[in-house]
CSV table of C-alpha atoms and ligand atoms in Angstrom, one decimal:
chain,number,residue,atom,x,y,z
A,258,UNK,CA,21.0,-69.4,-251.8
A,259,UNK,CA,19.7,-67.3,-248.9
A,260,UNK,CA,22.3,-65.3,-247.0
A,261,UNK,CA,22.3,-66.5,-243.4
A,262,UNK,CA,24.7,-63.9,-242.2
A,263,UNK,CA,24.4,-60.2,-241.4
A,264,UNK,CA,26.5,-57.4,-242.8
A,265,UNK,CA,27.3,-55.4,-239.7
A,266,UNK,CA,29.8,-53.1,-241.4
A,267,UNK,CA,27.2,-50.3,-241.9
A,268,UNK,CA,27.3,-49.7,-238.1
A,269,UNK,CA,30.4,-51.3,-236.7
A,270,UNK,CA,34.0,-50.7,-237.7
A,271,UNK,CA,35.5,-52.9,-235.0
A,272,UNK,CA,33.1,-54.2,-232.5
A,273,UNK,CA,35.7,-56.2,-230.7
A,274,UNK,CA,36.7,-53.1,-228.7
A,275,UNK,CA,33.2,-53.2,-227.1
A,276,UNK,CA,33.7,-56.7,-225.8
A,277,UNK,CA,34.4,-57.5,-222.2
A,278,UNK,CA,37.9,-58.8,-222.9
A,279,UNK,CA,39.2,-55.6,-224.5
A,280,UNK,CA,41.8,-53.7,-222.5
A,281,UNK,CA,42.1,-50.0,-223.3
A,282,UNK,CA,45.5,-48.5,-224.1
A,283,UNK,CA,44.8,-45.3,-222.2
A,284,UNK,CA,42.8,-44.4,-219.1
A,285,UNK,CA,43.0,-40.6,-218.8
A,286,UNK,CA,40.2,-40.7,-216.2
A,287,UNK,CA,42.4,-42.7,-213.9
A,288,UNK,CA,45.7,-40.7,-214.1
A,289,UNK,CA,45.8,-40.2,-210.4
A,290,UNK,CA,45.2,-43.8,-209.6
A,291,UNK,CA,47.8,-44.9,-212.1
A,292,UNK,CA,50.3,-42.6,-210.6
A,293,UNK,CA,49.7,-44.1,-207.2
A,294,UNK,CA,50.0,-47.6,-208.6
A,295,UNK,CA,53.2,-46.6,-210.4
A,296,UNK,CA,54.6,-45.1,-207.2
A,297,UNK,CA,53.9,-48.4,-205.3
A,298,UNK,CA,55.7,-50.4,-208.0
A,299,UNK,CA,58.6,-48.1,-208.5
A,300,UNK,CA,61.0,-49.5,-205.9
A,301,UNK,CA,61.1,-52.6,-208.1
A,302,UNK,CA,62.7,-50.6,-210.9
A,303,UNK,CA,65.7,-49.8,-208.7
A,304,UNK,CA,67.2,-51.8,-205.9
A,305,UNK,CA,64.1,-52.7,-204.0
A,306,UNK,CA,60.9,-54.8,-204.4
A,307,UNK,CA,57.6,-53.3,-205.5
A,308,UNK,CA,55.2,-52.5,-202.6
A,309,UNK,CA,52.1,-54.5,-202.0
A,310,UNK,CA,49.1,-52.4,-203.1
A,311,UNK,CA,45.3,-52.8,-202.9
A,312,UNK,CA,42.8,-51.5,-205.4
A,313,UNK,CA,39.3,-50.9,-204.2
A,314,UNK,CA,36.1,-49.7,-205.9
A,315,UNK,CA,32.8,-50.8,-207.2
A,316,UNK,CA,32.5,-52.9,-210.3
A,317,UNK,CA,33.1,-51.3,-213.6
A,318,UNK,CA,35.4,-48.6,-212.3
A,319,UNK,CA,38.5,-49.6,-214.4
A,320,UNK,CA,40.4,-51.5,-211.7
A,321,UNK,CA,41.2,-54.5,-213.8
A,322,UNK,CA,41.9,-52.3,-216.8
A,323,UNK,CA,44.2,-50.0,-214.7
A,324,UNK,CA,46.1,-53.0,-213.2
A,325,UNK,CA,46.6,-54.6,-216.6
A,326,UNK,CA,47.7,-51.3,-218.1
A,327,UNK,CA,50.2,-50.4,-215.3
A,328,UNK,CA,51.6,-53.9,-215.3
A,329,UNK,CA,52.4,-53.8,-219.0
A,330,UNK,CA,54.0,-50.3,-218.6
A,331,UNK,CA,56.0,-51.8,-215.6
A,332,UNK,CA,57.1,-54.7,-217.7
A,333,UNK,CA,58.4,-52.4,-220.4
A,334,UNK,CA,60.3,-50.3,-217.9
A,335,UNK,CA,61.7,-53.3,-216.1
A,336,UNK,CA,63.0,-54.7,-219.4
A,337,UNK,CA,64.7,-51.3,-220.1
A,338,UNK,CA,66.3,-51.4,-216.7
A,339,UNK,CA,67.4,-55.1,-217.0
A,340,UNK,CA,65.3,-56.1,-214.1
A,341,UNK,CA,64.3,-59.7,-214.0
A,342,UNK,CA,60.5,-59.4,-213.7
A,343,UNK,CA,57.7,-61.9,-213.9
A,344,UNK,CA,54.0,-60.8,-213.7
A,345,UNK,CA,51.2,-63.2,-212.9
A,346,UNK,CA,47.6,-61.9,-213.4
A,347,UNK,CA,45.1,-64.1,-211.7
A,348,UNK,CA,41.3,-63.7,-211.5
A,349,UNK,CA,39.9,-65.2,-208.3
A,350,UNK,CA,36.3,-64.8,-209.6
A,351,UNK,CA,34.2,-67.9,-208.8
A,352,UNK,CA,36.8,-69.2,-206.4
A,353,UNK,CA,35.8,-69.5,-202.8
A,354,UNK,CA,38.9,-70.3,-200.8
A,355,UNK,CA,42.6,-69.5,-200.6
A,356,UNK,CA,43.3,-73.1,-201.1
A,357,UNK,CA,41.5,-73.2,-204.5
A,358,UNK,CA,43.3,-70.0,-205.6
A,359,UNK,CA,46.7,-71.5,-204.8
A,360,UNK,CA,45.8,-74.8,-206.6
A,361,UNK,CA,44.9,-72.8,-209.7
A,362,UNK,CA,48.1,-70.8,-209.5
A,363,UNK,CA,50.1,-74.0,-209.4
A,364,UNK,CA,48.0,-75.4,-212.3
A,365,UNK,CA,48.8,-72.3,-214.3
A,366,UNK,CA,52.5,-72.8,-214.0
A,367,UNK,CA,52.7,-76.6,-214.1
A,368,UNK,CA,49.6,-77.7,-216.0
A,369,UNK,CA,48.6,-79.9,-213.1
A,370,UNK,CA,46.1,-79.1,-210.4
A,371,UNK,CA,47.1,-80.3,-206.9
A,372,UNK,CA,43.6,-80.2,-205.6
A,373,UNK,CA,43.1,-82.8,-203.0
A,374,UNK,CA,46.6,-82.7,-201.5
A,375,UNK,CA,47.0,-81.3,-198.0
A,376,UNK,CA,47.1,-77.6,-197.7
A,377,UNK,CA,50.7,-77.4,-196.4
A,378,UNK,CA,51.9,-79.4,-199.4
A,379,UNK,CA,50.1,-77.3,-201.9
A,380,UNK,CA,51.6,-74.1,-200.4
A,381,UNK,CA,55.1,-75.6,-200.4
A,382,UNK,CA,54.7,-76.6,-204.0
A,383,UNK,CA,53.6,-73.0,-204.7
A,384,UNK,CA,56.6,-71.6,-202.9
A,385,UNK,CA,58.9,-73.9,-204.9
A,386,UNK,CA,57.5,-72.5,-208.1
A,387,UNK,CA,58.0,-69.0,-206.9
A,388,UNK,CA,61.6,-69.6,-205.9
A,389,UNK,CA,62.2,-71.3,-209.3
A,390,UNK,CA,60.8,-68.3,-211.1
A,391,UNK,CA,63.0,-66.0,-209.0
A,392,UNK,CA,63.8,-62.3,-209.4
A,393,UNK,CA,60.9,-59.9,-208.9
A,394,UNK,CA,57.4,-61.3,-209.1
A,395,UNK,CA,54.3,-59.2,-209.2
A,396,UNK,CA,51.2,-61.3,-208.5
A,397,UNK,CA,47.8,-59.7,-209.2
A,398,UNK,CA,44.9,-61.2,-207.4
A,399,UNK,CA,41.9,-59.7,-209.2
A,400,UNK,CA,38.4,-60.0,-207.5
A,401,UNK,CA,40.2,-61.4,-204.4
A,402,UNK,CA,37.0,-60.6,-202.4
A,403,UNK,CA,35.5,-63.7,-204.0
A,404,UNK,CA,37.4,-65.8,-201.5
A,405,UNK,CA,35.6,-64.0,-198.6
A,406,UNK,CA,37.1,-63.9,-195.2
A,407,UNK,CA,39.5,-66.8,-196.0
A,408,UNK,CA,42.6,-64.7,-196.2
A,409,UNK,CA,45.1,-67.6,-195.7
A,410,UNK,CA,46.8,-66.9,-199.0
A,411,UNK,CA,47.3,-63.2,-198.3
A,412,UNK,CA,48.3,-64.0,-194.8
A,413,UNK,CA,50.9,-66.7,-195.9
A,414,UNK,CA,52.3,-64.4,-198.5
A,415,UNK,CA,52.7,-61.5,-196.1
A,416,UNK,CA,54.7,-63.8,-193.8
A,417,UNK,CA,56.5,-66.0,-196.4
A,418,UNK,CA,59.8,-64.1,-196.1
A,419,UNK,CA,59.8,-64.2,-192.3
A,420,UNK,CA,59.1,-67.9,-192.5
A,421,UNK,CA,61.9,-68.6,-195.0
A,422,UNK,CA,59.4,-70.0,-197.5
A,423,UNK,CA,60.7,-67.5,-200.1
A,424,UNK,CA,64.4,-67.1,-200.9
A,425,UNK,CA,66.0,-63.8,-199.9
A,426,UNK,CA,66.8,-62.8,-203.4
A,427,UNK,CA,63.2,-63.4,-204.6
A,428,UNK,CA,60.7,-60.6,-204.2
A,429,UNK,CA,57.0,-61.3,-204.4
A,430,UNK,CA,54.6,-58.3,-204.4
A,431,UNK,CA,50.9,-58.5,-204.4
A,432,UNK,CA,48.4,-56.3,-206.2
A,433,UNK,CA,45.0,-57.2,-204.6
A,434,UNK,CA,41.8,-56.0,-206.3
A,435,UNK,CA,38.4,-56.0,-204.6
A,436,UNK,CA,34.9,-54.9,-205.7
A,437,UNK,CA,33.9,-55.0,-202.1
A,438,UNK,CA,34.8,-51.9,-200.1
A,439,UNK,CA,34.7,-53.8,-196.8
A,440,UNK,CA,36.9,-56.7,-197.8
A,441,UNK,CA,40.2,-55.3,-196.4
A,442,UNK,CA,38.7,-54.2,-193.2
A,443,UNK,CA,37.6,-57.7,-192.3
A,444,UNK,CA,41.0,-59.4,-192.8
A,445,UNK,CA,43.5,-60.3,-190.1
A,446,UNK,CA,45.7,-57.4,-188.8
A,447,UNK,CA,48.9,-58.8,-190.3
A,448,UNK,CA,47.3,-58.8,-193.8
A,449,UNK,CA,45.8,-55.4,-193.4
A,450,UNK,CA,49.2,-54.2,-192.3
A,451,UNK,CA,50.9,-55.3,-195.4
A,452,UNK,CA,48.6,-53.0,-197.5
A,453,UNK,CA,48.7,-50.1,-195.0
A,454,UNK,CA,49.0,-46.7,-196.7
A,455,UNK,CA,48.9,-48.5,-200.1
A,456,UNK,CA,45.3,-48.4,-200.9
A,457,UNK,CA,44.1,-47.0,-204.2
A,458,UNK,CA,40.5,-46.0,-204.3
A,459,UNK,CA,38.5,-46.1,-207.5
A,460,UNK,CA,35.6,-43.7,-207.0
A,461,UNK,CA,32.6,-44.1,-209.2
A,462,UNK,CA,32.7,-42.3,-212.5
A,463,UNK,CA,30.5,-39.4,-213.1
A,464,UNK,CA,28.5,-38.7,-216.3
A,465,UNK,CA,31.1,-36.6,-217.9
A,466,UNK,CA,33.9,-39.1,-217.3
A,467,UNK,CA,31.7,-41.9,-218.7
A,468,UNK,CA,31.0,-39.8,-221.7
A,469,UNK,CA,34.7,-39.4,-222.5
A,470,UNK,CA,35.2,-43.1,-222.0
A,471,UNK,CA,32.4,-43.9,-224.4
A,472,UNK,CA,33.5,-41.3,-227.0
A,473,UNK,CA,36.9,-42.8,-227.2
A,474,UNK,CA,35.5,-46.3,-227.4
A,475,UNK,CA,32.8,-45.3,-230.0
A,476,UNK,CA,35.4,-43.7,-232.3
A,477,UNK,CA,37.1,-47.1,-232.5
A,478,UNK,CA,34.1,-49.3,-232.6
A,479,UNK,CA,31.6,-47.5,-234.9
A,480,UNK,CA,31.8,-46.3,-238.4
A,481,UNK,CA,32.6,-42.5,-238.4
A,482,UNK,CA,29.6,-40.3,-237.7
A,483,UNK,CA,27.2,-43.2,-237.2
A,484,UNK,CA,26.6,-42.6,-233.5
A,485,UNK,CA,24.8,-39.4,-232.4
A,486,UNK,CA,26.6,-37.4,-229.7
A,487,UNK,CA,23.4,-37.2,-227.7
A,488,UNK,CA,23.0,-41.0,-227.8
A,489,UNK,CA,26.5,-41.3,-226.2
A,490,UNK,CA,25.5,-38.7,-223.6
A,491,UNK,CA,22.3,-40.7,-222.8
A,492,UNK,CA,24.2,-44.0,-222.3
A,493,UNK,CA,26.7,-42.2,-220.1
A,494,UNK,CA,23.9,-40.5,-218.1
A,495,UNK,CA,22.0,-43.8,-217.6
A,496,UNK,CA,25.1,-45.5,-216.2
A,497,UNK,CA,26.0,-42.5,-214.1
A,498,UNK,CA,22.6,-42.5,-212.5
A,499,UNK,CA,22.9,-46.1,-211.7
A,500,UNK,CA,26.3,-47.4,-210.5
A,501,UNK,CA,28.7,-45.2,-212.4
A,502,UNK,CA,30.0,-48.3,-214.1
A,503,UNK,CA,31.9,-47.9,-217.3
A,504,UNK,CA,31.1,-51.6,-218.1
A,505,UNK,CA,27.4,-50.7,-217.9
A,506,UNK,CA,27.8,-47.6,-220.1
A,507,UNK,CA,29.7,-49.6,-222.7
A,508,UNK,CA,27.0,-52.3,-222.6
A,509,UNK,CA,24.3,-49.7,-223.3
A,510,UNK,CA,26.2,-48.3,-226.2
A,511,UNK,CA,26.9,-51.7,-227.7
A,512,UNK,CA,23.3,-52.7,-227.4
A,513,UNK,CA,22.2,-49.3,-228.9
A,514,UNK,CA,24.4,-50.1,-232.0
A,515,UNK,CA,22.9,-53.6,-232.1
A,516,UNK,CA,19.3,-52.3,-232.0
A,517,UNK,CA,20.1,-49.7,-234.8
A,518,UNK,CA,21.4,-52.5,-236.9
A,519,UNK,CA,18.4,-54.8,-236.3
A,520,UNK,CA,16.1,-52.0,-237.2
A,521,UNK,CA,18.0,-51.3,-240.4
A,522,UNK,CA,18.7,-47.7,-239.3
A,523,UNK,CA,21.9,-46.1,-240.4
A,524,UNK,CA,22.4,-43.9,-237.3
A,525,UNK,CA,22.5,-44.8,-233.6
A,526,UNK,CA,20.1,-42.3,-232.0
A,527,UNK,CA,18.6,-41.5,-228.6
A,528,UNK,CA,15.7,-43.8,-229.4
A,529,UNK,CA,18.2,-46.7,-229.7
A,530,UNK,CA,20.0,-45.7,-226.5
A,531,UNK,CA,16.7,-45.6,-224.6
A,532,UNK,CA,15.7,-49.1,-225.9
A,533,UNK,CA,19.2,-50.4,-225.1
A,534,UNK,CA,19.0,-49.3,-221.5
A,535,UNK,CA,15.7,-51.1,-220.9
A,536,UNK,CA,17.0,-54.2,-222.6
A,537,UNK,CA,20.4,-54.3,-220.8
A,538,UNK,CA,18.8,-53.7,-217.4
A,539,UNK,CA,16.2,-56.3,-218.0
A,540,UNK,CA,18.9,-58.8,-219.0
A,541,UNK,CA,21.0,-58.1,-216.0
A,542,UNK,CA,18.1,-58.3,-213.5
A,543,UNK,CA,17.0,-61.5,-215.3
A,544,UNK,CA,20.5,-63.0,-214.9
A,545,UNK,CA,20.5,-62.1,-211.2
A,546,UNK,CA,17.1,-63.4,-210.2
A,547,UNK,CA,16.1,-66.2,-212.6
A,548,UNK,CA,17.9,-69.0,-210.8
A,549,UNK,CA,16.7,-68.0,-207.4
A,550,UNK,CA,14.4,-70.0,-205.1
A,551,UNK,CA,10.7,-69.5,-204.7
A,552,UNK,CA,11.2,-67.8,-201.3
A,553,UNK,CA,13.7,-65.4,-202.8
A,554,UNK,CA,11.2,-64.5,-205.4
A,555,UNK,CA,8.4,-64.0,-202.9
A,556,UNK,CA,10.5,-61.8,-200.7
A,557,UNK,CA,11.4,-59.7,-203.7
A,558,UNK,CA,7.8,-59.5,-204.8
A,559,UNK,CA,6.9,-58.1,-201.4
A,560,UNK,CA,9.6,-55.5,-201.6
A,561,UNK,CA,8.6,-54.6,-205.1
A,562,UNK,CA,5.0,-54.0,-204.0
A,563,UNK,CA,6.1,-51.7,-201.1
A,564,UNK,CA,8.5,-49.9,-203.5
A,565,UNK,CA,5.7,-49.3,-206.0
A,566,UNK,CA,3.5,-47.8,-203.2
A,567,UNK,CA,6.4,-45.5,-202.2
A,568,UNK,CA,6.7,-47.3,-198.9
A,569,UNK,CA,10.4,-48.0,-198.9
A,570,UNK,CA,12.9,-48.1,-197.3
A,571,UNK,CA,10.8,-50.5,-195.2
A,572,UNK,CA,11.6,-52.4,-192.1
A,573,UNK,CA,11.9,-56.1,-192.3
A,574,UNK,CA,8.7,-56.4,-190.3
A,575,UNK,CA,6.8,-54.5,-192.9
A,576,UNK,CA,8.3,-56.4,-195.8
A,577,UNK,CA,7.4,-59.6,-193.9
A,578,UNK,CA,3.7,-58.6,-193.5
A,579,UNK,CA,3.5,-58.0,-197.3
A,580,UNK,CA,5.3,-61.2,-197.9
A,581,UNK,CA,2.7,-63.1,-195.9
A,582,UNK,CA,-0.1,-61.5,-198.0
A,583,UNK,CA,1.7,-62.6,-201.2
A,584,UNK,CA,2.0,-66.2,-199.8
A,585,UNK,CA,-1.6,-66.2,-199.0
A,586,UNK,CA,-2.5,-65.0,-202.4
A,587,UNK,CA,-0.4,-67.7,-204.0
A,588,UNK,CA,-1.5,-70.3,-201.5
A,589,UNK,CA,2.1,-71.2,-200.7
A,590,UNK,CA,3.6,-71.8,-197.3
A,591,UNK,CA,5.3,-68.9,-195.6
A,592,UNK,CA,8.6,-69.0,-193.6
A,593,UNK,CA,9.7,-67.1,-190.6
A,594,UNK,CA,10.7,-63.4,-190.5
A,595,UNK,CA,14.3,-64.2,-189.8
A,596,UNK,CA,14.5,-66.4,-192.8
A,597,UNK,CA,12.8,-63.8,-195.0
A,598,UNK,CA,15.5,-61.4,-193.8
A,599,UNK,CA,18.1,-63.9,-194.9
A,600,UNK,CA,16.6,-64.0,-198.4
A,601,UNK,CA,16.5,-60.3,-198.6
A,602,UNK,CA,20.2,-60.2,-197.7
A,603,UNK,CA,20.9,-62.7,-200.4
A,604,UNK,CA,19.2,-60.5,-202.9
A,605,UNK,CA,21.4,-57.6,-201.6
A,606,UNK,CA,24.5,-59.6,-202.4
A,607,UNK,CA,23.2,-59.9,-206.0
A,608,UNK,CA,22.6,-56.2,-206.2
A,609,UNK,CA,18.8,-56.6,-206.4
A,610,UNK,CA,18.0,-55.1,-203.0
A,611,UNK,CA,19.9,-52.8,-200.6
A,612,UNK,CA,19.5,-52.0,-197.0
A,613,UNK,CA,20.6,-49.6,-194.4
A,614,UNK,CA,20.8,-50.4,-190.7
A,615,UNK,CA,19.3,-47.8,-188.4
A,616,UNK,CA,18.7,-47.6,-184.7
A,617,UNK,CA,14.9,-47.5,-184.6
A,618,UNK,CA,13.6,-44.7,-182.3
A,619,UNK,CA,12.2,-45.5,-178.9
A,620,UNK,CA,12.6,-49.2,-179.2
A,621,UNK,CA,16.3,-49.0,-179.7
A,622,UNK,CA,18.1,-51.9,-181.3
A,623,UNK,CA,19.4,-52.1,-184.9
A,624,UNK,CA,16.8,-52.5,-187.6
A,625,UNK,CA,17.2,-53.2,-191.3
A,626,UNK,CA,15.5,-50.9,-193.8
A,627,UNK,CA,15.0,-52.4,-197.2
A,628,UNK,CA,14.6,-51.0,-200.7
A,629,UNK,CA,14.9,-52.1,-204.2
A,630,UNK,CA,18.3,-51.6,-205.9
A,631,UNK,CA,17.3,-52.4,-209.4
A,632,UNK,CA,14.9,-50.4,-211.7
A,633,UNK,CA,11.3,-50.9,-210.5
A,634,UNK,CA,9.7,-51.2,-213.9
A,635,UNK,CA,12.3,-53.6,-215.2
A,636,UNK,CA,12.1,-55.7,-212.1
A,637,UNK,CA,8.3,-56.0,-212.3
A,638,UNK,CA,8.7,-56.9,-215.9
A,639,UNK,CA,11.1,-59.7,-215.1
A,640,UNK,CA,9.0,-61.0,-212.1
A,641,UNK,CA,6.0,-61.0,-214.4
A,642,UNK,CA,7.7,-63.4,-216.7
A,643,UNK,CA,8.2,-66.0,-214.0
A,644,UNK,CA,5.5,-68.6,-214.3
A,645,UNK,CA,5.0,-69.6,-210.7
A,646,UNK,CA,4.4,-66.0,-209.7
A,647,UNK,CA,1.6,-65.8,-212.1
A,648,UNK,CA,-1.0,-63.2,-211.3
A,649,UNK,CA,0.5,-62.1,-208.0
A,650,UNK,CA,2.0,-58.9,-209.5
A,651,UNK,CA,-1.5,-57.9,-210.5
A,652,UNK,CA,-1.6,-56.7,-206.9
A,653,UNK,CA,1.0,-54.1,-207.8
A,654,UNK,CA,-1.1,-52.0,-210.1
B,719,ADP,N1,39.1,-44.9,-217.8
B,719,ADP,C1,38.7,-45.8,-218.7
B,719,ADP,N2,39.0,-45.7,-220.0
B,719,ADP,C2,38.6,-46.6,-220.9
B,719,ADP,N3,37.9,-47.7,-220.6
B,719,ADP,C3,37.6,-47.9,-219.3
B,719,ADP,C4,38.0,-47.0,-218.3
B,719,ADP,N4,37.5,-47.5,-217.1
B,719,ADP,C5,36.9,-48.7,-217.4
B,719,ADP,N5,36.9,-48.9,-218.7
B,719,ADP,C6,36.3,-50.1,-219.4
B,719,ADP,O1,35.1,-50.4,-218.6
B,719,ADP,C7,35.0,-51.8,-218.5
B,719,ADP,C8,35.0,-52.1,-217.0
B,719,ADP,O2,36.3,-51.9,-216.5
B,719,ADP,P1,37.1,-52.9,-215.5
B,719,ADP,O3,38.5,-52.5,-215.5
B,719,ADP,O4,36.8,-54.3,-215.9
B,719,ADP,O5,36.3,-52.5,-214.2
B,719,ADP,P2,36.5,-53.2,-212.7
B,719,ADP,O6,37.6,-54.1,-212.7
B,719,ADP,O7,36.6,-52.0,-211.8
B,719,ADP,O8,35.1,-53.9,-212.5
B,719,ADP,C9,36.1,-52.4,-219.3
B,719,ADP,O9,35.6,-52.7,-220.5
B,719,ADP,C10,37.2,-51.3,-219.3
B,719,ADP,O10,37.9,-51.5,-220.4
B,720,MG,MG1,37.6,-56.2,-212.5
């Protein structure tokens, strides 16, 4: 009987701690942020209600982990103080409106989704539930920037007391979490006001912070002594040079372990870390761009060509000229400059491109300057594997 399964125990002791769902039990790199969060919640341990607070920072900076951690500490402390506390942790990822989020919150509590009912009715239903729960309620809205500018929910909640939707003896506090640094600035004044002075910024981790995060994680995940110190440093360094994301650093390390295992090596070395970086980056670029339209791909090819010639940041006009050449080469129809700019913006949202807006010299007016946000080599690689772009990237070399 062949053995269809692998024995992973030569490398991994407990790989579940490398998985996305794992919540760390300590976050020493975020002591300051945790203190700020604790201070905001503290009134709820006495005679008041916790303050609303807003967590902001790029993806992979420990916002979700910190919120989960502080919430569980807060629950423990509230129980000791005989405070009636209910915490609700809700991820808004993939939801595009306040209405949808409220429907989901109602479903979470009742098992039934009120989707389709009038907005007012759904909100009233939600407030009934809140009043039924009673006491102190902390509602975490993670990735709340997913719902875009539609801040009805935050607006409603900030006024719910004034409008008598929520009983006087019930306290609802919001912990909002956003990956988008501009999210709060674009909300209505009343909502902004409720988070005033209560913003906790999660700045990007540097290489040494990422290294300590990885060292702690590696000690739990891998068999003792299997991972080279220098491989950990490499993974941390790669992530620091990119977005400073702990998620990314952990992904590199996990993949490095996987590669060592596949190769039958009994140590995780620099060589594995290097291969892991290329593989993880390729996978993430792939995920971002594989489902895009032909025009997105063509705009990206144009930018890649300029980038490889050292001609970026490039104005939209310049990207457009190259885009037209690409279209001619592939004998496809081209679209207008404005629409190509829209496609480039779409790619920016996915983290594939980035732009700055500058006032361009004598002409005046605000101009976009584009560059590639992903690794050039890995992006060329991915684009090369897309059939319908066959051959066109030959122009790059
Ligand atoms: N200071 C830290 N210590 C340990 N693990 C961390 C730390 N910061 C982030 N992580 C881990 O990195 C990954 C991304 O963190 P997460 O909280 O999901 O980031 P965000 O919500 O800011 O995108 C998670 O696996 C998390 O456990
Ligand atoms: Mg998060």
